[in-house]
Short mmCIF file of C-alpha atoms in Angstrom, two decimals:
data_model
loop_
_atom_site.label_atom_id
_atom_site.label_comp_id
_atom_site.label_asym_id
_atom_site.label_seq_id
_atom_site.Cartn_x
_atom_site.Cartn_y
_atom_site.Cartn_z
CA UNK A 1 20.65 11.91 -20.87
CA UNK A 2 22.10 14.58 -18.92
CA UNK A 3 20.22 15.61 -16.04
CA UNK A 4 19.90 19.33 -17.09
CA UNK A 5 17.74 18.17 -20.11
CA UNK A 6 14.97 17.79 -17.91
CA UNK A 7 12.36 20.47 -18.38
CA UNK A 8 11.29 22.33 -15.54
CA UNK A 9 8.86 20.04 -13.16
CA UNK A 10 4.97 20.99 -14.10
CA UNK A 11 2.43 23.04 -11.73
CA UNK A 12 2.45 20.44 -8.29
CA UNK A 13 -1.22 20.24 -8.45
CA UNK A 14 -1.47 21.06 -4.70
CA UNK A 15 -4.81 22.23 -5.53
CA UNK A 16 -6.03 18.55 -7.00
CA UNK A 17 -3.81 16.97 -4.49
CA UNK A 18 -6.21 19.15 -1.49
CA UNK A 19 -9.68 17.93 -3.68
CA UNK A 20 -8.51 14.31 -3.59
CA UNK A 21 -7.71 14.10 -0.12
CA UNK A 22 -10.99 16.16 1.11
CA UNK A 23 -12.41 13.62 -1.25
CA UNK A 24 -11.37 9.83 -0.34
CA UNK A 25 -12.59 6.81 -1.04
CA UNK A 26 -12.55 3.33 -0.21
CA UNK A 27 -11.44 -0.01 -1.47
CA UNK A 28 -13.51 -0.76 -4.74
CA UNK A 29 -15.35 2.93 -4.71
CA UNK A 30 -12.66 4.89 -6.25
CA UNK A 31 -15.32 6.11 -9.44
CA UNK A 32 -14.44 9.67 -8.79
CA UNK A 33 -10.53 9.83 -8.29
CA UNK A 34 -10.13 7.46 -11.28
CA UNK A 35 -12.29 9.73 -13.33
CA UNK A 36 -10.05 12.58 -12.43
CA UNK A 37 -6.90 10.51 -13.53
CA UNK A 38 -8.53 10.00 -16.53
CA UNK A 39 -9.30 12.73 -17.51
CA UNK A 40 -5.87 14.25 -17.18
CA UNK A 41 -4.24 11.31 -19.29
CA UNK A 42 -6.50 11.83 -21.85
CA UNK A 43 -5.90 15.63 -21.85
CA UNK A 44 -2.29 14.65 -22.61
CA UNK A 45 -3.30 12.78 -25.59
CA UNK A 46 -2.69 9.23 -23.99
CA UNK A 47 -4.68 6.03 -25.18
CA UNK A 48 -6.75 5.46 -21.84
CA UNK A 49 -8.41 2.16 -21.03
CA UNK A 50 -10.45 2.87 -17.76
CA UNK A 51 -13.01 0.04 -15.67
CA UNK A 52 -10.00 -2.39 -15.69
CA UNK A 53 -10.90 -4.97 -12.73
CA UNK A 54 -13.49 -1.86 -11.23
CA UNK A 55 -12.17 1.39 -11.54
CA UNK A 56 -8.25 0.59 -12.45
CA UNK A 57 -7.27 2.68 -15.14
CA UNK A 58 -4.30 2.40 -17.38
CA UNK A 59 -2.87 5.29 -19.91
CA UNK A 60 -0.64 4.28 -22.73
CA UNK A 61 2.02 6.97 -24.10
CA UNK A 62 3.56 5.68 -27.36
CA UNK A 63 7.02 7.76 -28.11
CA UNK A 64 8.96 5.80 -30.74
CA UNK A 65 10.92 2.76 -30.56
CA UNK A 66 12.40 1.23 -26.95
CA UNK A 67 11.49 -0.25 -23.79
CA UNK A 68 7.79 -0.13 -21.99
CA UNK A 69 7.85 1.56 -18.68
CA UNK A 70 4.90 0.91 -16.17
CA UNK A 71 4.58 3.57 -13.72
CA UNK A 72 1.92 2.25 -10.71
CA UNK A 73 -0.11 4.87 -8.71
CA UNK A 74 -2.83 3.38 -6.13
CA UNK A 75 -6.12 5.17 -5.33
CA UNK A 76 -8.11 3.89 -2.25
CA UNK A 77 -8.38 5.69 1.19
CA UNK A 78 -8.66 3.56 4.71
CA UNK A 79 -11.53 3.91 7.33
CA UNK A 80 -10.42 5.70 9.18
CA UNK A 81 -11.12 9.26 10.96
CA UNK A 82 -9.23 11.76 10.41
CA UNK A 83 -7.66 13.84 13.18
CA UNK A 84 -5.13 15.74 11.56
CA UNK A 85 -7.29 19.67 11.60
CA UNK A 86 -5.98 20.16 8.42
CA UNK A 87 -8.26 22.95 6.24
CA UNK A 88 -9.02 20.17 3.55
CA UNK A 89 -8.99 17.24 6.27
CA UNK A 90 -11.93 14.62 4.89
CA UNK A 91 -15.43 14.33 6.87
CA UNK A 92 -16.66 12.14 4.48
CA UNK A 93 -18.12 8.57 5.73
CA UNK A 94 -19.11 5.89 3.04
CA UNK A 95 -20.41 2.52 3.49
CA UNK A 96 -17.65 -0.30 3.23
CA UNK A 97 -18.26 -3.67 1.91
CA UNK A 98 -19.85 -4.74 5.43
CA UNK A 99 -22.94 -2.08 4.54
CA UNK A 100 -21.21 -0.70 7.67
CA UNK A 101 -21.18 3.29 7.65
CA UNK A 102 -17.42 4.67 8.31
CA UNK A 103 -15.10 7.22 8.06
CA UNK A 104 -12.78 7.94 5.22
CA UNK A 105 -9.12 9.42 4.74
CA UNK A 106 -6.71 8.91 2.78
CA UNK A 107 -4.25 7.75 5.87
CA UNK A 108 -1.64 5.92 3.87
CA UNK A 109 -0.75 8.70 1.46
CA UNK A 110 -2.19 7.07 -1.97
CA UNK A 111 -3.81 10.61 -2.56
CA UNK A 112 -0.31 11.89 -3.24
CA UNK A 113 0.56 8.82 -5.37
CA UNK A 114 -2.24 9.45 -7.68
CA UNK A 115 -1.67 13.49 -8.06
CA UNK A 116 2.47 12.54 -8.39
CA UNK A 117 1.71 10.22 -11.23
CA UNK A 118 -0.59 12.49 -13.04
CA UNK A 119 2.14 15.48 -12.44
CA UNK A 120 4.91 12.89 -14.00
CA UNK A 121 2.60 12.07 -16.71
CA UNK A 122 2.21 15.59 -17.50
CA UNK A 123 6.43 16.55 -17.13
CA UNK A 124 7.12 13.12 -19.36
CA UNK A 125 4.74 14.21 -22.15
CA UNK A 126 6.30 17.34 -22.30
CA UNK A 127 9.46 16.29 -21.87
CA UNK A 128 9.02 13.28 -25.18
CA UNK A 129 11.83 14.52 -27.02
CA UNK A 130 14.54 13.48 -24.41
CA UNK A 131 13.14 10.18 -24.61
CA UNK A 132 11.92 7.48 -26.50
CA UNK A 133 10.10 4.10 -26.01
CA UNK A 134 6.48 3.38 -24.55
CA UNK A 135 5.05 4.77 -20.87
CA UNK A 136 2.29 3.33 -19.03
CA UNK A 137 0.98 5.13 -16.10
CA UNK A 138 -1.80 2.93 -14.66
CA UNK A 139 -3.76 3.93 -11.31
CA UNK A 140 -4.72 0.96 -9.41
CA UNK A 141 -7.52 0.70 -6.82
CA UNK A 142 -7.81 -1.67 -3.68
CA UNK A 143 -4.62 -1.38 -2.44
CA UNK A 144 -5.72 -1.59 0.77
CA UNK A 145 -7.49 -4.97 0.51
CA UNK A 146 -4.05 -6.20 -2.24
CA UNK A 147 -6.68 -7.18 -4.70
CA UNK A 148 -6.62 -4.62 -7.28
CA UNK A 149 -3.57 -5.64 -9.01
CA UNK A 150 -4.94 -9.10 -8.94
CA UNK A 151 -8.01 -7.63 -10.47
CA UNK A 152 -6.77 -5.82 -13.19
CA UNK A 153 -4.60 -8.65 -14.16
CA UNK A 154 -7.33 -11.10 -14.67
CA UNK A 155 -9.59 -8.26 -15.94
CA UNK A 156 -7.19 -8.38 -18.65
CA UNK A 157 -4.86 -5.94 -18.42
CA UNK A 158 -2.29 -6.54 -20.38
CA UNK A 159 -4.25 -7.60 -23.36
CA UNK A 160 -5.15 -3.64 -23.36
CA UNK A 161 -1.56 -2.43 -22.68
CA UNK A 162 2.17 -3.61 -23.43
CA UNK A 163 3.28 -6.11 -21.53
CA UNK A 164 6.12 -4.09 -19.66
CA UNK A 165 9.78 -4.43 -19.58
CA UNK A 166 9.91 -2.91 -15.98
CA UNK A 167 7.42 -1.61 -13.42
CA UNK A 168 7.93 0.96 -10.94
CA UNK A 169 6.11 2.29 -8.03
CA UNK A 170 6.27 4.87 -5.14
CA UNK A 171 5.38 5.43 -1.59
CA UNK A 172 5.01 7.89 0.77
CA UNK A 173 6.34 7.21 4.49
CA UNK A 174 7.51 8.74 7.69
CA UNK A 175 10.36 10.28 6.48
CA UNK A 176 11.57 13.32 6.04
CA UNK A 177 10.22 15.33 3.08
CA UNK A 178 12.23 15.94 0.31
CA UNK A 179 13.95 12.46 1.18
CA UNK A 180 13.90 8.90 -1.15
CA UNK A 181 14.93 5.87 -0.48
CA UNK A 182 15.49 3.01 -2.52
CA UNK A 183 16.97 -0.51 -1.63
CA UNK A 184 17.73 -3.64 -3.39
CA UNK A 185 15.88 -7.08 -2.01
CA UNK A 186 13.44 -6.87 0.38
CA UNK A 187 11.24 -4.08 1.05
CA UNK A 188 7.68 -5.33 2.04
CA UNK A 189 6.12 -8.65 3.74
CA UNK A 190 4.22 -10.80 2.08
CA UNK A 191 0.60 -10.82 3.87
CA UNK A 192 -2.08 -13.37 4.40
CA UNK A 193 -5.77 -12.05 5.76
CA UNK A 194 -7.51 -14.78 8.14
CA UNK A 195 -10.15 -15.22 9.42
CA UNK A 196 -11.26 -17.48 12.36
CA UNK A 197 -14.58 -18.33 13.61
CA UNK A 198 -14.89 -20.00 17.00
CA UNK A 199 -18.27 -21.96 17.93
CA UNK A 200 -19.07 -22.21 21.49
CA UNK A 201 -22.72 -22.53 23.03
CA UNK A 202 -24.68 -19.43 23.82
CA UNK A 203 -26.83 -18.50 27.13
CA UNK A 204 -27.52 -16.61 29.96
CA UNK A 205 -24.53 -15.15 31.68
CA UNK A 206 -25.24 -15.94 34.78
CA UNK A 207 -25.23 -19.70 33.75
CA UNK A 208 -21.84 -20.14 32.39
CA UNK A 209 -21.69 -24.20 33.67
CA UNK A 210 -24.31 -24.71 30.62
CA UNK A 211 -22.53 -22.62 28.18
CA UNK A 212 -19.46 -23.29 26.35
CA UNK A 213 -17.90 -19.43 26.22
CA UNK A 214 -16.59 -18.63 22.81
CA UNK A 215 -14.99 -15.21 24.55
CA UNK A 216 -12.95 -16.97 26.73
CA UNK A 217 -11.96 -19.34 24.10
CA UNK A 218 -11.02 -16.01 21.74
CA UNK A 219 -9.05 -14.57 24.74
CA UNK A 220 -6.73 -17.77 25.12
CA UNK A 221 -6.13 -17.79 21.64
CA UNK A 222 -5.27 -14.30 21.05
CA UNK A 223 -3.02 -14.46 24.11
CA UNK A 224 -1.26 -18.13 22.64
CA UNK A 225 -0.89 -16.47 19.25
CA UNK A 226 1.66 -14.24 20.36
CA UNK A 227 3.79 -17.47 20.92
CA UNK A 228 4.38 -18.09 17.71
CA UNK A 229 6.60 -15.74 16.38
CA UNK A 230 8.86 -15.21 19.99
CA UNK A 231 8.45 -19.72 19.95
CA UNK A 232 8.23 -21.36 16.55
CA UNK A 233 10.11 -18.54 14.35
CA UNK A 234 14.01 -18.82 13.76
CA UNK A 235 15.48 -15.76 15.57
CA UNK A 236 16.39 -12.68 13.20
CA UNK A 237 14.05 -14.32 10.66
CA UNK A 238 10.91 -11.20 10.26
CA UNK A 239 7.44 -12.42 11.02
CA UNK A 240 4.15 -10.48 12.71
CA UNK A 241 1.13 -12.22 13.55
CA UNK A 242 -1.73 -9.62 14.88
CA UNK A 243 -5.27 -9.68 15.47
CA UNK A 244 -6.61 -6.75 14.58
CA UNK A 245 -10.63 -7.38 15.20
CA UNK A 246 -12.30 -9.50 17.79
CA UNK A 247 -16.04 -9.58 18.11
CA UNK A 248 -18.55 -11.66 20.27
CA UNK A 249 -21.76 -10.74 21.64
CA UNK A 250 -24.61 -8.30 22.17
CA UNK A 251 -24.95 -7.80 26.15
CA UNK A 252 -23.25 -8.06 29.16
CA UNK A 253 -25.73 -10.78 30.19
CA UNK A 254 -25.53 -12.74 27.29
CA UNK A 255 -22.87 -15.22 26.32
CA UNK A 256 -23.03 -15.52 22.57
CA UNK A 257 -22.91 -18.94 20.89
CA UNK A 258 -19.93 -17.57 18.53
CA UNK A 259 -16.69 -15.59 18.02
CA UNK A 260 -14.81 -13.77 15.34
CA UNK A 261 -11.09 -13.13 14.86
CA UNK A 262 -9.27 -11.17 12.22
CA UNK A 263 -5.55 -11.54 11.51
CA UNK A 264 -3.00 -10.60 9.84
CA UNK A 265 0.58 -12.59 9.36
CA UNK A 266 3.54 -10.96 7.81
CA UNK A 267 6.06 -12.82 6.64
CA UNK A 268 9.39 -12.75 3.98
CA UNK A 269 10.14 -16.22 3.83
CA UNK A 270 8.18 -19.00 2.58
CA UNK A 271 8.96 -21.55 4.77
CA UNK A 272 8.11 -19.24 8.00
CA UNK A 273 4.96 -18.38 6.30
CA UNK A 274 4.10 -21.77 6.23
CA UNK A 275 5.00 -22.41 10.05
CA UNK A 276 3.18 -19.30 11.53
CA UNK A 277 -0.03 -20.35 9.60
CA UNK A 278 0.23 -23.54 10.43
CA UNK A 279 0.50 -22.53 14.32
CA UNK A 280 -2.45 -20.18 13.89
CA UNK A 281 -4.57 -23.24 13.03
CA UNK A 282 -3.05 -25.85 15.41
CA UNK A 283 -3.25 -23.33 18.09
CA UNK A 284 -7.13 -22.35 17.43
CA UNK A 285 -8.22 -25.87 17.01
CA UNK A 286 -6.22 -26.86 20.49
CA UNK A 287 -8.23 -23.90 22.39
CA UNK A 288 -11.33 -25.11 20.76
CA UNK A 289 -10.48 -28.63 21.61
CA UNK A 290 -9.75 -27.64 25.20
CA UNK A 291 -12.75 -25.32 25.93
CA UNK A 292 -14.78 -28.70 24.88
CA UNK A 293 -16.67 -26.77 21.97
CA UNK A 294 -19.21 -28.88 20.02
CA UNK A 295 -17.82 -27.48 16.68
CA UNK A 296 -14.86 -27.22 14.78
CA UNK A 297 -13.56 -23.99 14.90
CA UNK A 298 -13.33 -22.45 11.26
CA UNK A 299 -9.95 -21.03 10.23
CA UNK A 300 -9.59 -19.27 6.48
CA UNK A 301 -7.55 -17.45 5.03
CA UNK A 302 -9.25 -14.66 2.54
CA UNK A 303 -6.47 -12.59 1.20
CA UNK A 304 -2.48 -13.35 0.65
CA UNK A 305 -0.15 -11.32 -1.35
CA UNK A 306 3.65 -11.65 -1.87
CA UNK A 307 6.49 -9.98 -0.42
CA UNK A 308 7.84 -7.35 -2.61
CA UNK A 309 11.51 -8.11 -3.81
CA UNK A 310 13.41 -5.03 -5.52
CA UNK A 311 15.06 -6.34 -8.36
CA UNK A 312 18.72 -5.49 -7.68
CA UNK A 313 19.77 -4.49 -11.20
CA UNK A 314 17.33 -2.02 -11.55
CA UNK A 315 17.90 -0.91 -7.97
CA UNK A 316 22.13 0.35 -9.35
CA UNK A 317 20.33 1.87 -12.13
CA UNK A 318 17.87 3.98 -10.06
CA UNK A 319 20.48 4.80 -7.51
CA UNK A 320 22.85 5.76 -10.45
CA UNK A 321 19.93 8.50 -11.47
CA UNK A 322 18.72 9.12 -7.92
CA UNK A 323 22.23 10.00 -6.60
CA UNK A 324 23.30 12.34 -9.54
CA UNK A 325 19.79 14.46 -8.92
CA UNK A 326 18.83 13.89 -5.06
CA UNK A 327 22.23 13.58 -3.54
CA UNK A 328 22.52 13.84 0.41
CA UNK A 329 18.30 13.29 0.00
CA UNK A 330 19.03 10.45 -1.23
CA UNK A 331 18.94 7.89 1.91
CA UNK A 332 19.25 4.60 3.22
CA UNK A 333 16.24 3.00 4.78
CA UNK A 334 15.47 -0.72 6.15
CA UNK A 335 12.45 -3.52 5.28
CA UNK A 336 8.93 -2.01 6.43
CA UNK A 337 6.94 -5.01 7.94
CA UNK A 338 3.88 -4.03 5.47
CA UNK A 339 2.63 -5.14 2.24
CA UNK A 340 1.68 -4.43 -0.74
CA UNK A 341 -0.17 -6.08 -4.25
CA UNK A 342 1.90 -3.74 -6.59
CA UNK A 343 4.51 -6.36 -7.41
CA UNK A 344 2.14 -8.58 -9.28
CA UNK A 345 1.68 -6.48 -11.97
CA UNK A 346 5.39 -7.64 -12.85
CA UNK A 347 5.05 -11.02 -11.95
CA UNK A 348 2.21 -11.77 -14.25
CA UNK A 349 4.29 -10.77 -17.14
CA UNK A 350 7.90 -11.97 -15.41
CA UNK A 351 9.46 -8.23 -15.90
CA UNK A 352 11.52 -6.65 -13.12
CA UNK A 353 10.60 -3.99 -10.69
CA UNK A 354 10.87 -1.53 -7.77
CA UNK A 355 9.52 0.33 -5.02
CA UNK A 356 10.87 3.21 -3.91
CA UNK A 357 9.74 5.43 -0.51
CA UNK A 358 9.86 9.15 -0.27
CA UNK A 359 9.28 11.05 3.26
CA UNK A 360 6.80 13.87 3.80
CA UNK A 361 7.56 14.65 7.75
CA UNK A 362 7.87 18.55 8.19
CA UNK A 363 11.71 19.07 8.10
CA UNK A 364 11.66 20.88 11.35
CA UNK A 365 8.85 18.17 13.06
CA UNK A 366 12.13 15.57 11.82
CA UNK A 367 14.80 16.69 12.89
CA UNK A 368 13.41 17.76 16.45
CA UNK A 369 11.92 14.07 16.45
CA UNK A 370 15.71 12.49 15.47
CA UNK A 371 17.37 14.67 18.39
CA UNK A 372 14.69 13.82 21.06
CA UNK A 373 14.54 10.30 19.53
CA UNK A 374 11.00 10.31 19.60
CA UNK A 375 10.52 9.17 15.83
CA UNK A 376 8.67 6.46 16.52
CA UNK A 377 5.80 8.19 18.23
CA UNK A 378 5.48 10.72 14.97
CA UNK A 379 2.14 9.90 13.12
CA UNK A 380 2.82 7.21 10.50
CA UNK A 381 0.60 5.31 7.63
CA UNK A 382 -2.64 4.53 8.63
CA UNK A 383 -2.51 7.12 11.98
CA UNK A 384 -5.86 9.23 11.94
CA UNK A 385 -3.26 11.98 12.69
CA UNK A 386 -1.00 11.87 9.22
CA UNK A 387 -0.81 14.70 7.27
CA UNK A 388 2.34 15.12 5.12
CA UNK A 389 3.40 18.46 4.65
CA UNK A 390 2.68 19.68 0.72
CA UNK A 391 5.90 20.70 -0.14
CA UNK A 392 8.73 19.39 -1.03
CA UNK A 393 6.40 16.00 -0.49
CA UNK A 394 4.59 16.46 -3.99
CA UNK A 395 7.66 17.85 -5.65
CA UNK A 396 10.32 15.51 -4.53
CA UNK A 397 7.95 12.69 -5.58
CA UNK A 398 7.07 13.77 -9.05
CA UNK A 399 10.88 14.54 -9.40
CA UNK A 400 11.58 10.71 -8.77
CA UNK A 401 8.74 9.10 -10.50
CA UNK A 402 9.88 11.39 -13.86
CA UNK A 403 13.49 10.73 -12.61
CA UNK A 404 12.81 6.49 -12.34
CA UNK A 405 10.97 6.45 -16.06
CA UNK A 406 13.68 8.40 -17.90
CA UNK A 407 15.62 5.82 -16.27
CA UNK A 408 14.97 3.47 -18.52
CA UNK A 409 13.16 5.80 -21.41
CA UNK A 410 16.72 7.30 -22.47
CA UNK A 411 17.36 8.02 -26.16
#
């Protein structure tokens, strides 16, 4: 297919892209962006299957004989404030699975995933004569906590839908707009969620001889934990171990009987994943140990996902199609120490897939950033302050979610 076939990109949907981010919401509450998803596919005439492991959604578009395409959008915003001063910046707080009231924005840029996927559903539907096969667009929620693909899997999803013969999936990063990248092998870490409860014995503060201080214990561990990787990791082998929540206590005068840690480990390989977790729990139990606490120390871990792996034959396809549309936007990036479930909707049914990245950094913000070399200290995923510029963000990405699909969807 030649690429002047392609018709003319549909209407951007800045304005549903503005409702959706004024509009987030969290892990396992996405009711209302799913509905709007919905309702778009089935304005197109797909075959939509919505509630799929909570409020996934899948939309099937049958178009003659040839291969099944899964495109992957996910929905769910982050707790976080947002600082950004944006017109349609979110000041909407929900209650997270805690019962804990927080803040909500869409921080990691899934609100332009979902609005690119619907704008790629709408181009491909028009566009069904320069293609033929089947197209799934499914919209995934709890990204953030990588259980939703998990979910939808054993919620049966693909006793709704074709199993696929490739999946493909997009995301946003600090890059500059109008930019994709797309690499063969790795791309994201596998990740593992502990967490770690430390028993020590509570009372007054100004007693500490007849307390065992769970605090102190937390401290040395946090501090030993950064060991591991710099210690017990082969060098030029990627692994991050970071605690991201420590809490202990009421008052200043109290010394509570019992600490919790949160981590996170980030690994590619197996066999490093298997050291650094094993460290975490030698290293907790030790401190325990010598702090003399009464208890065991409890040490779980309550999420993992896998590292995602671009499959490198559909990586020279992609970059075949890429390069011939994006050409000097098309660029070269490196592994991202973060993670992601979307690879296991492949997995399950042993087909191949990819993740691209596309930028949305102000072109002018970029550039200035690249000559002072301060890139690093522009707002990234998960910042309070992130706030990709509209366009060319949305455009460039529904160009190379349509682009990736008609890939593979060729007559």
């Amino acid at each position: 297919m030649q690429m002047r076939e392609i018709p003319p990109g549909p209407n951007p949907f800045e304005e549903t892209y503005k409702q959706i981010h004024r509009s987030p919401e969290l892990s396992g509450q996405e009711e209302q962006t799913s509905k709007i998803a919905a309702s778009h596919l089935k304005n197109l005439g797909f075959d939509v299957h919505t509630h799929i492991g909570g409020y996934g959604l899948a939309g099937v578009l049958r178009n003659g004989r040839g291969p099944t395409v899964l495109l992957r959008a996910d929905m769910d915003a982050l707790p976080v404030e947002e600082k950004t001063g944006l017109p349609y910046a979110s000041t909407k707080t929900a209650t997270d699975s805690d019962g804990e009231t927080v803040p909500v924005m869409h921080a990691c840029g899934h609100d332009t995933h979902v609005v690119c996927l619907m704008a790629g559903a709408s181009l491909l539907h028009a566009a069904r004569e320069h293609w033929s096969g089947t197209l799934i667009c499914l919209f995934q929620p709890a990204e953030e906590h990588v259980s939703g693909a998990r979910a939808m899997i054993e919620d049966g999803l693909y006793d709704k839908v074709p199993k696929p013969d490739v999946v493909l999936a997009q995301h946003l990063v600090r890059m500059k707009t109008g930019t994709v990248s797309v690499k063969a092998g790795r791309l994201l870490t596998a990740a593992d969620g502990m967490h770690v409860r430390v028993y020590g014995r509570g009372g007054h503060g100004s007693a500490p001889q007849s307390c065992i201080d769970p605090i102190v214990i937390g401290a040395a561990i946090v501090t030993r934990l950064q060991s591991i990787v710099s210690r017990e990791v082969t060098p030029g082998e990627l692994a991050v171990v970071t605690c991201g929540s420590i809490h202990g206590g009421t008052k200043s005068n109290i010394i509570p009987d019992q600490l919790d840690l949160k981590l996170s480990v980030r690994t590619y390989d197996k066999e490093t994943r298997e050291r650094v977790i094993a460290g975490i729990k030698r290293i907790v139990e030790a401190e325990c140990e010598a702090a003399g606490a009464v208890e065991k120390p409890s040490v779980k871990i309550v999420s993992s996902t896998p590292a995602t792996i671009n499959d490198e034959a559909t990586v020279r396809a992609l970059k075949e199609t890429f390069g011939a549309y994006f050409r000097e936007n098309l660029v070269e990036s490196e592994s991202i120490a973060a993670s992601e479930d979307f690879s296991l909707l492949a997995t399950a049914v042993g087909a191949p897939y990819v993740m691209w990245t596309y930028g949305g950094v102000d072109e002018k913000t970029w550039d200035d950033a690249v000559a002072k070399g301060t890139v690093n200290e522009l707002p990234s995923n998960h910042s309070p302050f992130f706030a990709p510029c509209i366009q060319p963000t949305l455009r460039t990405a529904v160009d190379a979610m349509s682009l990736g699909a008609l890939t593979f969807l060729r007559l």
